mmCIF file of N, CA and C in Angstrom:
data_model
loop_
_atom_site.group_PDB
_atom_site.id
_atom_site.type_symbol
_atom_site.label_atom_id
_atom_site.label_comp_id
_atom_site.label_asym_id
_atom_site.label_seq_id
_atom_site.Cartn_x
_atom_site.Cartn_y
_atom_site.Cartn_z
ATOM 1 N N VAL A 1 -16.555 37.510 -49.199
ATOM 2 C CA VAL A 1 -16.341 38.544 -48.210
ATOM 3 C C VAL A 1 -15.600 37.919 -47.031
ATOM 4 N N SER A 2 -14.576 38.595 -46.528
ATOM 5 C CA SER A 2 -13.885 38.118 -45.327
ATOM 6 C C SER A 2 -14.221 39.071 -44.183
ATOM 7 N N TYR A 3 -14.451 38.505 -42.999
ATOM 8 C CA TYR A 3 -14.808 39.282 -41.822
ATOM 9 C C TYR A 3 -13.705 39.213 -40.788
ATOM 10 N N TYR A 4 -13.408 40.350 -40.182
ATOM 11 C CA TYR A 4 -12.425 40.438 -39.107
ATOM 12 C C TYR A 4 -12.992 39.756 -37.856
ATOM 13 N N PRO A 5 -12.149 39.115 -37.047
ATOM 14 C CA PRO A 5 -12.634 38.489 -35.817
ATOM 15 C C PRO A 5 -13.209 39.521 -34.842
ATOM 16 N N ALA A 6 -14.417 39.275 -34.379
ATOM 17 C CA ALA A 6 -15.075 40.142 -33.396
ATOM 18 C C ALA A 6 -16.009 39.268 -32.568
ATOM 19 N N ASP A 7 -15.672 39.056 -31.310
ATOM 20 C CA ASP A 7 -16.456 38.173 -30.450
ATOM 21 C C ASP A 7 -17.922 38.571 -30.430
ATOM 22 N N GLY A 8 -18.783 37.570 -30.610
ATOM 23 C CA GLY A 8 -20.220 37.780 -30.546
ATOM 24 C C GLY A 8 -20.844 38.346 -31.805
ATOM 25 N N LYS A 9 -20.059 38.605 -32.829
ATOM 26 C CA LYS A 9 -20.587 39.176 -34.069
ATOM 27 C C LYS A 9 -20.834 38.088 -35.106
ATOM 28 N N ARG A 10 -21.842 38.304 -35.932
ATOM 29 C CA ARG A 10 -22.161 37.368 -37.010
ATOM 30 C C ARG A 10 -21.006 37.323 -38.012
ATOM 31 N N PHE A 11 -20.651 36.155 -38.478
ATOM 32 C CA PHE A 11 -19.586 35.915 -39.454
ATOM 33 C C PHE A 11 -18.191 36.286 -38.953
ATOM 34 N N SER A 12 -17.995 36.352 -37.657
ATOM 35 C CA SER A 12 -16.694 36.678 -37.087
ATOM 36 C C SER A 12 -15.633 35.687 -37.560
ATOM 37 N N ASP A 13 -14.530 36.184 -38.105
ATOM 38 C CA ASP A 13 -13.393 35.367 -38.556
ATOM 39 C C ASP A 13 -13.773 34.386 -39.667
ATOM 40 N N GLU A 14 -14.765 34.739 -40.468
ATOM 41 C CA GLU A 14 -15.224 33.831 -41.519
ATOM 42 C C GLU A 14 -15.074 34.436 -42.905
ATOM 43 N N ILE A 15 -15.087 33.551 -43.891
ATOM 44 C CA ILE A 15 -15.172 33.933 -45.291
ATOM 45 C C ILE A 15 -16.517 33.423 -45.786
ATOM 46 N N VAL A 16 -17.282 34.315 -46.397
ATOM 47 C CA VAL A 16 -18.615 33.955 -46.873
ATOM 48 C C VAL A 16 -18.775 34.379 -48.327
ATOM 49 N N ALA A 17 -19.715 33.714 -49.011
ATOM 50 C CA ALA A 17 -20.095 34.097 -50.369
ATOM 51 C C ALA A 17 -21.493 34.706 -50.292
ATOM 52 N N VAL A 18 -21.676 35.820 -50.967
ATOM 53 C CA VAL A 18 -22.962 36.517 -50.976
ATOM 54 C C VAL A 18 -23.511 36.506 -52.399
ATOM 55 N N LYS A 19 -24.736 36.014 -52.555
ATOM 56 C CA LYS A 19 -25.359 36.015 -53.884
ATOM 57 C C LYS A 19 -25.646 37.443 -54.308
ATOM 58 N N LEU A 20 -25.371 37.745 -55.550
ATOM 59 C CA LEU A 20 -25.568 39.095 -56.066
ATOM 60 C C LEU A 20 -26.855 39.227 -56.874
ATOM 61 N N ASP A 21 -27.791 38.297 -56.668
ATOM 62 C CA ASP A 21 -29.053 38.316 -57.413
ATOM 63 C C ASP A 21 -30.154 39.094 -56.691
ATOM 64 N N GLY A 22 -29.804 39.749 -55.590
ATOM 65 C CA GLY A 22 -30.785 40.519 -54.835
ATOM 66 C C GLY A 22 -31.447 39.748 -53.712
ATOM 67 N N SER A 23 -31.188 38.446 -53.616
ATOM 68 C CA SER A 23 -31.817 37.616 -52.580
ATOM 69 C C SER A 23 -31.176 37.821 -51.214
ATOM 70 N N GLY A 24 -29.924 38.267 -51.191
ATOM 71 C CA GLY A 24 -29.216 38.448 -49.928
ATOM 72 C C GLY A 24 -28.749 37.136 -49.312
ATOM 73 N N ALA A 25 -28.798 36.046 -50.064
ATOM 74 C CA ALA A 25 -28.382 34.740 -49.558
ATOM 75 C C ALA A 25 -26.878 34.734 -49.295
ATOM 76 N N VAL A 26 -26.493 34.109 -48.173
ATOM 77 C CA VAL A 26 -25.092 34.031 -47.766
ATOM 78 C C VAL A 26 -24.737 32.576 -47.515
ATOM 79 N N GLU A 27 -23.571 32.154 -48.000
ATOM 80 C CA GLU A 27 -23.082 30.799 -47.744
ATOM 81 C C GLU A 27 -21.729 30.890 -47.052
ATOM 82 N N ARG A 28 -21.646 30.257 -45.890
ATOM 83 C CA ARG A 28 -20.371 30.230 -45.157
ATOM 84 C C ARG A 28 -19.409 29.284 -45.871
ATOM 85 N N LEU A 29 -18.177 29.765 -46.099
ATOM 86 C CA LEU A 29 -17.185 28.956 -46.802
ATOM 87 C C LEU A 29 -16.091 28.438 -45.882
ATOM 88 N N GLY A 30 -15.709 29.199 -44.871
ATOM 89 C CA GLY A 30 -14.657 28.742 -43.974
ATOM 90 C C GLY A 30 -14.226 29.830 -43.004
ATOM 91 N N ARG A 31 -13.312 29.460 -42.109
ATOM 92 C CA ARG A 31 -12.738 30.386 -41.125
ATOM 93 C C ARG A 31 -11.297 30.669 -41.501
ATOM 94 N N THR A 32 -10.815 31.846 -41.099
ATOM 95 C CA THR A 32 -9.453 32.239 -41.475
ATOM 96 C C THR A 32 -8.414 31.884 -40.419
ATOM 97 N N HIS A 33 -8.780 31.891 -39.156
ATOM 98 C CA HIS A 33 -7.881 31.552 -38.040
ATOM 99 C C HIS A 33 -6.625 32.410 -37.988
ATOM 100 N N SER A 34 -6.647 33.591 -38.602
ATOM 101 C CA SER A 34 -5.457 34.430 -38.652
ATOM 102 C C SER A 34 -5.418 35.430 -37.498
ATOM 103 N N ASP A 35 -4.244 35.601 -36.918
ATOM 104 C CA ASP A 35 -4.023 36.619 -35.898
ATOM 105 C C ASP A 35 -3.270 37.750 -36.581
ATOM 106 N N ALA A 36 -4.000 38.763 -37.026
ATOM 107 C CA ALA A 36 -3.406 39.829 -37.829
ATOM 108 C C ALA A 36 -3.076 41.077 -37.032
ATOM 109 N N ARG A 37 -3.108 41.001 -35.712
ATOM 110 C CA ARG A 37 -2.784 42.181 -34.902
ATOM 111 C C ARG A 37 -1.366 42.651 -35.200
ATOM 112 N N GLY A 38 -1.259 43.820 -35.826
ATOM 113 C CA GLY A 38 0.047 44.388 -36.145
ATOM 114 C C GLY A 38 0.722 43.778 -37.350
ATOM 115 N N LEU A 39 0.046 42.894 -38.074
ATOM 116 C CA LEU A 39 0.633 42.235 -39.246
ATOM 117 C C LEU A 39 -0.315 42.359 -40.438
ATOM 118 N N TYR A 40 -0.140 43.385 -41.223
ATOM 119 C CA TYR A 40 -1.006 43.581 -42.386
ATOM 120 C C TYR A 40 -0.967 42.373 -43.317
ATOM 121 N N ARG A 41 0.218 41.787 -43.500
ATOM 122 C CA ARG A 41 0.354 40.638 -44.415
ATOM 123 C C ARG A 41 -0.480 39.444 -43.980
ATOM 124 N N ALA A 42 -0.838 39.371 -42.699
ATOM 125 C CA ALA A 42 -1.623 38.237 -42.203
ATOM 126 C C ALA A 42 -3.130 38.495 -42.249
ATOM 127 N N GLU A 43 -3.527 39.682 -42.713
ATOM 128 C CA GLU A 43 -4.962 39.955 -42.828
ATOM 129 C C GLU A 43 -5.540 39.110 -43.959
ATOM 130 N N PRO A 44 -6.590 38.358 -43.686
ATOM 131 C CA PRO A 44 -7.145 37.429 -44.683
ATOM 132 C C PRO A 44 -8.103 38.094 -45.662
ATOM 133 N N HIS A 45 -7.578 38.835 -46.634
ATOM 134 C CA HIS A 45 -8.406 39.456 -47.664
ATOM 135 C C HIS A 45 -8.810 38.379 -48.671
ATOM 136 N N ALA A 46 -10.060 37.958 -48.613
ATOM 137 C CA ALA A 46 -10.539 36.889 -49.494
ATOM 138 C C ALA A 46 -10.699 37.405 -50.925
ATOM 139 N N VAL A 47 -10.191 36.626 -51.886
ATOM 140 C CA VAL A 47 -10.281 36.994 -53.297
ATOM 141 C C VAL A 47 -10.821 35.788 -54.068
ATOM 142 N N PRO A 48 -11.981 35.947 -54.738
ATOM 143 C CA PRO A 48 -12.547 34.825 -55.497
ATOM 144 C C PRO A 48 -11.879 34.676 -56.862
ATOM 145 N N SER A 49 -11.908 33.455 -57.375
ATOM 146 C CA SER A 49 -11.458 33.231 -58.745
ATOM 147 C C SER A 49 -12.529 33.784 -59.686
ATOM 148 N N ARG A 50 -12.194 33.926 -60.946
ATOM 149 C CA ARG A 50 -13.153 34.492 -61.907
ATOM 150 C C ARG A 50 -14.430 33.674 -62.024
ATOM 151 N N ASP A 51 -14.314 32.351 -61.924
ATOM 152 C CA ASP A 51 -15.512 31.518 -62.049
ATOM 153 C C ASP A 51 -16.228 31.305 -60.712
ATOM 154 N N GLY A 52 -15.662 31.828 -59.613
ATOM 155 C CA GLY A 52 -16.305 31.731 -58.308
ATOM 156 C C GLY A 52 -16.177 30.390 -57.623
ATOM 157 N N ARG A 53 -15.392 29.488 -58.160
ATOM 158 C CA ARG A 53 -15.273 28.147 -57.579
ATOM 159 C C ARG A 53 -14.206 28.044 -56.485
ATOM 160 N N ARG A 54 -13.306 29.030 -56.422
ATOM 161 C CA ARG A 54 -12.251 29.021 -55.414
ATOM 162 C C ARG A 54 -12.082 30.409 -54.819
ATOM 163 N N VAL A 55 -11.649 30.423 -53.571
ATOM 164 C CA VAL A 55 -11.345 31.679 -52.882
ATOM 165 C C VAL A 55 -9.977 31.516 -52.249
ATOM 166 N N ILE A 56 -9.089 32.483 -52.454
ATOM 167 C CA ILE A 56 -7.759 32.442 -51.861
ATOM 168 C C ILE A 56 -7.665 33.528 -50.796
ATOM 169 N N PHE A 57 -6.922 33.230 -49.726
ATOM 170 C CA PHE A 57 -6.712 34.212 -48.664
ATOM 171 C C PHE A 57 -5.411 33.884 -47.939
ATOM 172 N N ALA A 58 -4.861 34.869 -47.247
ATOM 173 C CA ALA A 58 -3.644 34.675 -46.464
ATOM 174 C C ALA A 58 -4.015 34.451 -45.009
ATOM 175 N N SER A 59 -3.220 33.642 -44.310
ATOM 176 C CA SER A 59 -3.427 33.416 -42.884
ATOM 177 C C SER A 59 -2.138 32.898 -42.258
ATOM 178 N N ASN A 60 -1.947 33.258 -40.999
ATOM 179 C CA ASN A 60 -0.836 32.674 -40.252
ATOM 180 C C ASN A 60 -1.338 31.549 -39.351
ATOM 181 N N TRP A 61 -2.634 31.298 -39.362
ATOM 182 C CA TRP A 61 -3.301 30.212 -38.628
ATOM 183 C C TRP A 61 -2.953 30.261 -37.141
ATOM 184 N N ALA A 62 -2.772 31.480 -36.614
ATOM 185 C CA ALA A 62 -2.304 31.646 -35.236
ATOM 186 C C ALA A 62 -3.372 32.135 -34.266
ATOM 187 N N ARG A 63 -4.598 32.300 -34.718
ATOM 188 C CA ARG A 63 -5.650 32.801 -33.826
ATOM 189 C C ARG A 63 -5.875 31.808 -32.702
ATOM 190 N N ALA A 64 -5.868 32.295 -31.483
ATOM 191 C CA ALA A 64 -6.088 31.487 -30.281
ATOM 192 C C ALA A 64 -4.979 30.459 -30.059
ATOM 193 N N CYS A 65 -3.777 30.747 -30.555
ATOM 194 C CA CYS A 65 -2.654 29.815 -30.376
ATOM 195 C C CYS A 65 -1.549 30.410 -29.516
ATOM 196 N N GLY A 66 -1.856 31.413 -28.717
ATOM 197 C CA GLY A 66 -0.830 32.007 -27.871
ATOM 198 C C GLY A 66 -0.111 33.144 -28.570
ATOM 199 N N ASP A 67 1.016 33.523 -28.020
ATOM 200 C CA ASP A 67 1.759 34.666 -28.540
ATOM 201 C C ASP A 67 3.059 34.266 -29.223
ATOM 202 N N SER A 68 3.086 33.155 -29.895
ATOM 203 C CA SER A 68 4.288 32.712 -30.581
ATOM 204 C C SER A 68 4.594 33.625 -31.765
ATOM 205 N N VAL A 69 5.694 34.363 -31.694
ATOM 206 C CA VAL A 69 6.091 35.272 -32.772
ATOM 207 C C VAL A 69 6.383 34.483 -34.037
ATOM 208 N N ALA A 70 7.017 33.326 -33.902
ATOM 209 C CA ALA A 70 7.343 32.503 -35.069
ATOM 210 C C ALA A 70 6.075 32.093 -35.802
ATOM 211 N N MET A 71 5.039 31.701 -35.061
ATOM 212 C CA MET A 71 3.797 31.273 -35.691
ATOM 213 C C MET A 71 3.102 32.449 -36.368
ATOM 214 N N LYS A 72 3.095 33.612 -35.722
ATOM 215 C CA LYS A 72 2.431 34.785 -36.296
ATOM 216 C C LYS A 72 3.102 35.233 -37.587
ATOM 217 N N ASN A 73 4.397 35.026 -37.718
ATOM 218 C CA ASN A 73 5.129 35.437 -38.918
ATOM 219 C C ASN A 73 5.152 34.375 -40.012
ATOM 220 N N ASP A 74 4.586 33.205 -39.750
ATOM 221 C CA ASP A 74 4.534 32.124 -40.739
ATOM 222 C C ASP A 74 3.218 32.244 -41.521
ATOM 223 N N ILE A 75 3.201 33.119 -42.513
ATOM 224 C CA ILE A 75 1.988 33.440 -43.272
ATOM 225 C C ILE A 75 1.998 32.664 -44.583
ATOM 226 N N LYS A 76 0.879 32.011 -44.862
ATOM 227 C CA LYS A 76 0.764 31.204 -46.074
ATOM 228 C C LYS A 76 -0.529 31.545 -46.802
ATOM 229 N N ALA A 77 -0.626 31.118 -48.052
ATOM 230 C CA ALA A 77 -1.852 31.281 -48.832
ATOM 231 C C ALA A 77 -2.688 30.014 -48.681
ATOM 232 N N TYR A 78 -3.986 30.197 -48.556
ATOM 233 C CA TYR A 78 -4.921 29.076 -48.439
ATOM 234 C C TYR A 78 -6.003 29.230 -49.491
ATOM 235 N N VAL A 79 -6.535 28.108 -49.958
ATOM 236 C CA VAL A 79 -7.575 28.111 -50.976
ATOM 237 C C VAL A 79 -8.768 27.325 -50.461
ATOM 238 N N ILE A 80 -9.946 27.906 -50.618
ATOM 239 C CA ILE A 80 -11.198 27.215 -50.324
ATOM 240 C C ILE A 80 -11.846 26.895 -51.650
ATOM 241 N N GLU A 81 -12.184 25.638 -51.864
ATOM 242 C CA GLU A 81 -12.890 25.258 -53.088
ATOM 243 C C GLU A 81 -14.378 25.226 -52.776
ATOM 244 N N THR A 82 -15.164 25.895 -53.603
ATOM 245 C CA THR A 82 -16.607 25.992 -53.351
ATOM 246 C C THR A 82 -17.374 25.071 -54.296
ATOM 247 N N ARG A 83 -18.640 24.955 -53.995
ATOM 248 C CA ARG A 83 -19.536 24.209 -54.888
ATOM 249 C C ARG A 83 -20.505 25.166 -55.567
ATOM 250 N N LEU A 84 -20.207 26.447 -55.463
ATOM 251 C CA LEU A 84 -21.073 27.471 -56.061
ATOM 252 C C LEU A 84 -20.903 27.496 -57.559
ATOM 253 N N LYS A 85 -21.936 27.940 -58.246
ATOM 254 C CA LYS A 85 -21.874 28.080 -59.700
ATOM 255 C C LYS A 85 -22.180 29.484 -60.088
#
């Protein structure tokens, strides 16, 4: 699950894994650091691999880095490798 940045909110700007066994357990995997204001392509929609060991997401890594247009438009794919099974 990817969460939109929201000051003071739980899991703000984070990607987390949620166990689907009914326990409600959550494991934090990483932060997106994306500034997606007005840029749909920079929204970090987290997508897990079929085996759950990796999560891919897009980010411009521009959150809290000022208003550089060049940085906001430099969107790349990032992968988080998990230890989940």
